[in-house]
PDB file of C-alpha atoms and ligand atoms in Angstrom:
ATOM      1  CA  MET T  49     -20.940   0.130 145.273  1.00  0.00           C
ATOM      2  CA  LEU T  50     -23.769  -2.262 143.956  1.00  0.00           C
ATOM      3  CA  ILE T  51     -24.577  -1.941 140.725  1.00  0.00           C
ATOM      4  CA  ASP T  52     -26.591  -4.364 138.863  1.00  0.00           C
ATOM      5  CA  MET T  53     -24.776  -4.976 136.035  1.00  0.00           C
ATOM      6  CA  HIS T  54     -28.081  -6.863 133.629  1.00  0.00           C
ATOM      7  CA  ILE T  55     -31.237  -5.327 133.052  1.00  0.00           C
ATOM      8  CA  HIS T  56     -33.545  -5.418 130.116  1.00  0.00           C
ATOM      9  CA  THR T  57     -35.741  -2.850 129.248  1.00  0.00           C
ATOM     10  CA  ASP T  58     -38.880  -2.739 127.279  1.00  0.00           C
ATOM     11  CA  PHE T  59     -36.319  -2.342 124.085  1.00  0.00           C
ATOM     12  CA  SER T  60     -35.172  -5.679 124.617  1.00  0.00           C
ATOM     13  CA  PRO T  61     -38.845  -7.602 123.531  1.00  0.00           C
ATOM     14  CA  CYS T  62     -38.344 -10.069 125.889  1.00  0.00           C
ATOM     15  CA  SER T  63     -38.346  -7.776 128.842  1.00  0.00           C
ATOM     16  CA  ILE T  64     -42.224  -5.181 130.494  1.00  0.00           C
ATOM     17  CA  ILE T  65     -40.499  -2.881 131.802  1.00  0.00           C
ATOM     18  CA  LYS T  66     -40.269   0.782 131.335  1.00  0.00           C
ATOM     19  CA  ILE T  67     -36.961   2.770 131.818  1.00  0.00           C
ATOM     20  CA  PRO T  68     -38.744   5.565 134.341  1.00  0.00           C
ATOM     21  CA  GLN T  69     -39.629   2.976 136.241  1.00  0.00           C
ATOM     22  CA  LEU T  70     -36.936   0.945 136.299  1.00  0.00           C
ATOM     23  CA  LEU T  71     -34.638   4.329 137.968  1.00  0.00           C
ATOM     24  CA  LYS T  72     -37.381   4.886 140.729  1.00  0.00           C
ATOM     25  CA  ARG T  73     -36.986   0.779 141.141  1.00  0.00           C
ATOM     26  CA  ALA T  74     -33.542   0.897 141.217  1.00  0.00           C
ATOM     27  CA  GLN T  75     -33.113   3.915 143.743  1.00  0.00           C
ATOM     28  CA  LYS T  76     -35.991   1.803 146.091  1.00  0.00           C
ATOM     29  CA  VAL T  77     -34.169  -1.371 146.177  1.00  0.00           C
ATOM     30  CA  GLY T  78     -30.835   0.477 147.483  1.00  0.00           C
ATOM     31  CA  VAL T  79     -27.779  -0.622 144.355  1.00  0.00           C
ATOM     32  CA  ASP T  80     -25.621   2.542 143.615  1.00  0.00           C
ATOM     33  CA  GLY T  81     -25.913   1.850 140.011  1.00  0.00           C
ATOM     34  CA  ILE T  82     -27.114   0.015 136.687  1.00  0.00           C
ATOM     35  CA  CYS T  83     -26.384  -1.395 133.439  1.00  0.00           C
ATOM     36  CA  ILE T  84     -29.080  -1.394 130.968  1.00  0.00           C
ATOM     37  CA  THR T  85     -27.879  -4.915 129.095  1.00  0.00           C
ATOM     38  CA  ASP T  86     -30.777  -4.555 126.001  1.00  0.00           C
ATOM     39  CA  HIS T  87     -30.496  -7.922 123.267  1.00  0.00           C
ATOM     40  CA  ASN T  88     -28.675  -6.102 120.665  1.00  0.00           C
ATOM     41  CA  THR T  89     -29.548  -3.147 120.998  1.00  0.00           C
ATOM     42  CA  ILE T  90     -28.236   0.474 122.813  1.00  0.00           C
ATOM     43  CA  ALA T  91     -31.369   1.854 122.118  1.00  0.00           C
ATOM     44  CA  SER T  92     -32.381   2.703 125.453  1.00  0.00           C
ATOM     45  CA  LYS T  93     -29.981   5.721 125.177  1.00  0.00           C
ATOM     46  CA  SER T  94     -31.857   8.561 123.618  1.00  0.00           C
ATOM     47  CA  ALA T  95     -34.321   7.715 126.249  1.00  0.00           C
ATOM     48  CA  LEU T  96     -32.536   7.902 128.843  1.00  0.00           C
ATOM     49  CA  GLY T  97     -30.960  11.692 127.230  1.00  0.00           C
ATOM     50  CA  LYS T  98     -34.383  12.786 128.078  1.00  0.00           C
ATOM     51  CA  ILE T  99     -34.900  11.974 131.718  1.00  0.00           C
ATOM     52  CA  ALA T 100     -32.577  15.417 133.396  1.00  0.00           C
ATOM     53  CA  ASP T 101     -32.106  13.518 136.923  1.00  0.00           C
ATOM     54  CA  ASN T 102     -31.181  10.470 137.482  1.00  0.00           C
ATOM     55  CA  LYS T 103     -31.017  11.454 141.270  1.00  0.00           C
ATOM     56  CA  GLY T 104     -26.394  10.387 142.098  1.00  0.00           C
ATOM     57  CA  LEU T 105     -27.560   6.742 140.780  1.00  0.00           C
ATOM     58  CA  CYS T 106     -24.756   5.310 138.281  1.00  0.00           C
ATOM     59  CA  VAL T 107     -26.791   4.445 135.292  1.00  0.00           C
ATOM     60  CA  ILE T 108     -25.100   2.752 132.094  1.00  0.00           C
ATOM     61  CA  VAL T 109     -26.188   1.735 128.618  1.00  0.00           C
ATOM     62  CA  GLY T 110     -24.253  -1.590 127.493  1.00  0.00           C
ATOM     63  CA  ILE T 111     -25.595  -4.565 125.122  1.00  0.00           C
ATOM     64  CA  GLU T 112     -25.997  -8.439 125.398  1.00  0.00           C
ATOM     65  CA  TYR T 113     -24.947  -9.018 122.163  1.00  0.00           C
ATOM     66  CA  THR T 114     -25.880 -12.042 120.620  1.00  0.00           C
ATOM     67  CA  THR T 115     -23.985 -15.264 119.072  1.00  0.00           C
ATOM     68  CA  SER T 116     -24.390 -18.532 117.993  1.00  0.00           C
ATOM     69  CA  LYS T 117     -21.380 -18.946 120.930  1.00  0.00           C
ATOM     70  CA  GLY T 118     -23.101 -17.915 123.426  1.00  0.00           C
ATOM     71  CA  ASP T 119     -24.923 -13.783 125.021  1.00  0.00           C
ATOM     72  CA  PHE T 120     -22.138 -11.643 126.004  1.00  0.00           C
ATOM     73  CA  LEU T 121     -22.220  -8.789 128.013  1.00  0.00           C
ATOM     74  CA  ILE T 122     -20.009  -5.781 126.534  1.00  0.00           C
ATOM     75  CA  PHE T 123     -19.085  -2.491 128.189  1.00  0.00           C
ATOM     76  CA  GLY T 124     -17.393   0.322 126.382  1.00  0.00           C
ATOM     77  CA  SER T 125     -18.156   2.099 123.020  1.00  0.00           C
ATOM     78  CA  VAL T 126     -21.478  -0.159 122.172  1.00  0.00           C
ATOM     79  CA  GLU T 127     -22.265   3.141 120.663  1.00  0.00           C
ATOM     80  CA  HIS T 128     -19.933   2.212 117.282  1.00  0.00           C
ATOM     81  CA  ILE T 129     -20.817  -2.037 117.544  1.00  0.00           C
ATOM     82  CA  PRO T 130     -22.390  -3.963 113.872  1.00  0.00           C
ATOM     83  CA  ALA T 131     -24.786  -5.816 114.717  1.00  0.00           C
ATOM     84  CA  LYS T 132     -24.942  -9.823 114.197  1.00  0.00           C
ATOM     85  CA  MET T 133     -20.486 -10.256 113.538  1.00  0.00           C
ATOM     86  CA  ASP T 134     -19.750 -14.049 115.151  1.00  0.00           C
ATOM     87  CA  ALA T 135     -17.881 -13.965 118.459  1.00  0.00           C
ATOM     88  CA  LYS T 136     -14.912 -14.932 117.468  1.00  0.00           C
ATOM     89  CA  ASP T 137     -15.030 -10.935 115.254  1.00  0.00           C
ATOM     90  CA  LEU T 138     -16.876  -9.755 117.894  1.00  0.00           C
ATOM     91  CA  LEU T 139     -14.198 -10.300 120.952  1.00  0.00           C
ATOM     92  CA  LYS T 140     -11.441  -8.789 117.857  1.00  0.00           C
ATOM     93  CA  TRP T 141     -13.610  -5.441 118.409  1.00  0.00           C
ATOM     94  CA  VAL T 142     -13.879  -6.191 121.375  1.00  0.00           C
ATOM     95  CA  GLN T 143     -10.037  -6.098 122.548  1.00  0.00           C
ATOM     96  CA  LYS T 144      -9.710  -2.894 119.277  1.00  0.00           C
ATOM     97  CA  GLU T 145     -11.790  -0.852 121.372  1.00  0.00           C
ATOM     98  CA  GLY T 146     -10.331  -0.486 124.847  1.00  0.00           C
ATOM     99  CA  SER T 147     -14.125  -2.057 125.387  1.00  0.00           C
ATOM    100  CA  ILE T 148     -15.452  -5.337 127.592  1.00  0.00           C
ATOM    101  CA  ALA T 149     -16.835  -8.413 127.085  1.00  0.00           C
ATOM    102  CA  ILE T 150     -18.192 -10.990 129.567  1.00  0.00           C
ATOM    103  CA  ALA T 151     -19.803 -13.771 129.283  1.00  0.00           C
ATOM    104  CA  ALA T 152     -23.607 -13.566 130.279  1.00  0.00           C
ATOM    105  CA  HIS T 153     -25.304 -16.484 132.291  1.00  0.00           C
ATOM    106  CA  PRO T 154     -22.115 -19.268 130.500  1.00  0.00           C
ATOM    107  CA  PHE T 155     -24.099 -22.885 132.159  1.00  0.00           C
ATOM    108  CA  ARG T 156     -27.221 -21.972 131.145  1.00  0.00           C
ATOM    109  CA  LYS T 157     -29.259 -24.825 129.305  1.00  0.00           C
ATOM    110  CA  ASP T 158     -31.459 -23.281 127.221  1.00  0.00           C
ATOM    111  CA  ARG T 159     -28.840 -20.589 125.753  1.00  0.00           C
ATOM    112  CA  PRO T 160     -25.391 -22.801 126.439  1.00  0.00           C
ATOM    113  CA  PHE T 161     -21.521 -21.054 125.868  1.00  0.00           C
ATOM    114  CA  ASP T 162     -18.592 -22.477 124.339  1.00  0.00           C
ATOM    115  CA  THR T 163     -16.748 -23.445 126.651  1.00  0.00           C
ATOM    116  CA  GLY T 164     -13.908 -23.262 124.578  1.00  0.00           C
ATOM    117  CA  LEU T 165     -14.405 -20.269 123.968  1.00  0.00           C
ATOM    118  CA  LEU T 166     -15.581 -19.465 127.593  1.00  0.00           C
ATOM    119  CA  GLN T 167     -11.824 -20.181 129.299  1.00  0.00           C
ATOM    120  CA  SER T 168     -10.008 -17.454 126.727  1.00  0.00           C
ATOM    121  CA  LEU T 169     -11.912 -14.679 128.757  1.00  0.00           C
ATOM    122  CA  LYS T 170     -11.282 -12.752 131.240  1.00  0.00           C
ATOM    123  CA  ILE T 171     -14.601 -12.239 133.313  1.00  0.00           C
ATOM    124  CA  ILE T 172     -18.482 -14.303 133.923  1.00  0.00           C
ATOM    125  CA  GLU T 173     -21.407 -13.309 135.376  1.00  0.00           C
ATOM    126  CA  GLY T 174     -20.296 -15.952 137.472  1.00  0.00           C
ATOM    127  CA  LEU T 175     -24.613 -15.478 138.809  1.00  0.00           C
ATOM    128  CA  ASN T 176     -27.089 -14.458 137.263  1.00  0.00           C
ATOM    129  CA  GLY T 177     -30.451 -13.581 138.321  1.00  0.00           C
ATOM    130  CA  ARG T 178     -33.277 -15.536 136.217  1.00  0.00           C
ATOM    131  CA  ASN T 179     -30.415 -18.788 136.323  1.00  0.00           C
ATOM    132  CA  LYS T 180     -31.365 -21.796 137.950  1.00  0.00           C
ATOM    133  CA  PRO T 181     -30.185 -22.649 141.479  1.00  0.00           C
ATOM    134  CA  HIS T 182     -27.288 -25.822 139.162  1.00  0.00           C
ATOM    135  CA  GLU T 183     -27.072 -23.426 136.585  1.00  0.00           C
ATOM    136  CA  ASN T 184     -25.151 -21.024 139.071  1.00  0.00           C
ATOM    137  CA  GLU T 185     -23.756 -24.259 140.533  1.00  0.00           C
ATOM    138  CA  LEU T 186     -22.272 -25.547 137.602  1.00  0.00           C
ATOM    139  CA  CYS T 187     -20.938 -22.002 136.638  1.00  0.00           C
ATOM    140  CA  LYS T 188     -19.111 -21.946 140.642  1.00  0.00           C
ATOM    141  CA  ASN T 189     -17.838 -25.329 139.956  1.00  0.00           C
ATOM    142  CA  TRP T 190     -16.192 -24.499 136.278  1.00  0.00           C
ATOM    143  CA  LEU T 191     -14.683 -21.719 138.176  1.00  0.00           C
ATOM    144  CA  GLN T 192     -12.908 -23.458 140.717  1.00  0.00           C
ATOM    145  CA  LYS T 193     -11.855 -25.746 138.401  1.00  0.00           C
ATOM    146  CA  HIS T 194     -10.441 -23.411 134.820  1.00  0.00           C
ATOM    147  CA  GLY T 195     -10.815 -19.530 136.171  1.00  0.00           C
ATOM    148  CA  GLY T 196      -7.713 -19.164 137.506  1.00  0.00           C
ATOM    149  CA  GLY T 197      -7.020 -15.304 137.097  1.00  0.00           C
ATOM    150  CA  MET T 198     -10.843 -14.904 136.231  1.00  0.00           C
ATOM    151  CA  LYS T 199     -13.654 -12.026 137.595  1.00  0.00           C
ATOM    152  CA  GLU T 200     -17.007 -13.284 137.860  1.00  0.00           C
ATOM    153  CA  ILE T 201     -19.481  -9.936 138.242  1.00  0.00           C
ATOM    154  CA  GLY T 202     -23.543 -10.693 138.745  1.00  0.00           C
ATOM    155  CA  GLY T 203     -26.561  -9.373 137.756  1.00  0.00           C
ATOM    156  CA  SER T 204     -30.672 -10.022 138.205  1.00  0.00           C
ATOM    157  CA  ASP T 205     -30.912  -9.857 134.513  1.00  0.00           C
ATOM    158  CA  ALA T 206     -34.622  -8.285 135.354  1.00  0.00           C
ATOM    159  CA  HIS T 207     -36.850  -8.610 132.685  1.00  0.00           C
ATOM    160  CA  THR T 208     -39.864  -7.213 135.360  1.00  0.00           C
ATOM    161  CA  LEU T 209     -39.458  -5.156 137.792  1.00  0.00           C
ATOM    162  CA  GLU T 210     -39.409  -7.045 140.652  1.00  0.00           C
ATOM    163  CA  GLU T 211     -36.158  -9.068 140.217  1.00  0.00           C
ATOM    164  CA  VAL T 212     -34.151  -5.707 139.670  1.00  0.00           C
ATOM    165  CA  GLY T 213     -31.461  -5.659 141.892  1.00  0.00           C
ATOM    166  CA  GLN T 214     -31.469  -8.646 143.511  1.00  0.00           C
ATOM    167  CA  VAL T 215     -28.446  -9.489 142.101  1.00  0.00           C
ATOM    168  CA  VAL T 216     -25.642  -7.550 142.631  1.00  0.00           C
ATOM    169  CA  THR T 217     -22.020  -6.836 142.241  1.00  0.00           C
ATOM    170  CA  VAL T 218     -20.003  -5.235 144.773  1.00  0.00           C
ATOM    171  CA  PHE T 219     -17.511  -3.095 143.715  1.00  0.00           C
ATOM    172  CA  LYS T 220     -14.858  -2.045 146.072  1.00  0.00           C
ATOM    173  CA  LYS T 221     -14.099   1.090 144.005  1.00  0.00           C
ATOM    174  CA  ASN T 222     -16.595   4.201 143.227  1.00  0.00           C
ATOM    175  CA  ILE T 223     -18.450   4.021 139.761  1.00  0.00           C
ATOM    176  CA  TYR T 224     -19.511   7.213 138.303  1.00  0.00           C
ATOM    177  CA  ASN T 225     -19.349   6.332 134.304  1.00  0.00           C
ATOM    178  CA  ILE T 226     -18.087   3.427 131.701  1.00  0.00           C
ATOM    179  CA  ASP T 227     -14.492   4.559 132.224  1.00  0.00           C
ATOM    180  CA  ASP T 228     -15.178   4.128 136.068  1.00  0.00           C
ATOM    181  CA  LEU T 229     -16.608   0.721 134.982  1.00  0.00           C
ATOM    182  CA  VAL T 230     -14.204  -0.260 131.897  1.00  0.00           C
ATOM    183  CA  ARG T 231     -11.306  -0.051 134.588  1.00  0.00           C
ATOM    184  CA  GLU T 232     -12.921  -1.605 137.211  1.00  0.00           C
ATOM    185  CA  LEU T 233     -13.300  -4.783 135.222  1.00  0.00           C
ATOM    186  CA  LEU T 234     -10.454  -4.570 133.992  1.00  0.00           C
ATOM    187  CA  TYR T 235      -8.329  -4.077 137.142  1.00  0.00           C
ATOM    188  CA  GLY T 236     -10.387  -3.725 140.510  1.00  0.00           C
ATOM    189  CA  ASN T 237     -12.087  -5.715 142.678  1.00  0.00           C
ATOM    190  CA  TYR T 238     -14.963  -6.846 142.818  1.00  0.00           C
ATOM    191  CA  SER T 239     -17.362 -10.114 143.574  1.00  0.00           C
ATOM    192  CA  PRO T 240     -21.280 -11.444 143.077  1.00  0.00           C
ATOM    193  CA  LEU T 241     -24.174 -10.752 145.350  1.00  0.00           C
ATOM    194  CA  LYS T 242     -27.372 -12.397 145.721  1.00  0.00           C
ATOM    195  CA  ARG T 243     -29.994  -9.945 147.646  1.00  0.00           C
ATOM    196  CA  ASN T 244     -33.901  -9.469 149.578  1.00  0.00           C
ATOM    197  CA  PRO T 245     -34.291  -5.747 148.866  1.00  0.00           C
TER     198      PRO T 245
HETATM  199 ZN1   ZN P  98     -34.718 -10.790 127.581  1.00  0.00          ZN
HETATM  200 ZN1   ZN P  99     -30.076 -11.129 129.941  1.00  0.00          ZN
END
């Protein structure tokens, strides 16, 4: 099952993707699911609620949460997430809620991630569609040295329609909802994949 885990809609100030077009595009490029991860907001949830039929596409709303130590992709009970926590409080909250925190594009030059903190995470975004190739390479090298037991996802980080589905996570098991996703991220088998849809 292919899921693009990192997509911004126009609820993010930097993205031009509208939700109805996103759903069509995702189906066209052959992914089975998408995660909407807008910057510090889950506003897409109410817009999605008005769309009656996703035509079999699994649509999950997470959030890309900004902290001074790096950006996190958060999946789980994001509708209750307090705003503007620092990284330490965010990770405490994630733990308490049984949610998931993933280091987003940890080696991107303009959005660096605290490498000490990185070591304490279980999952990182090893492949990001907006990273420069050498930034993904840095991540790969870091994982080889320090990432024992760590799992990796991939996401396009799409801000335009053309980017959707270019980088995905391949899951062994099927995922139909947020509970499936959280369970598979914690215990399942998956890996990032770059594709040319
Ligand atoms: Zn953005
Ligand atoms: Zn992003």
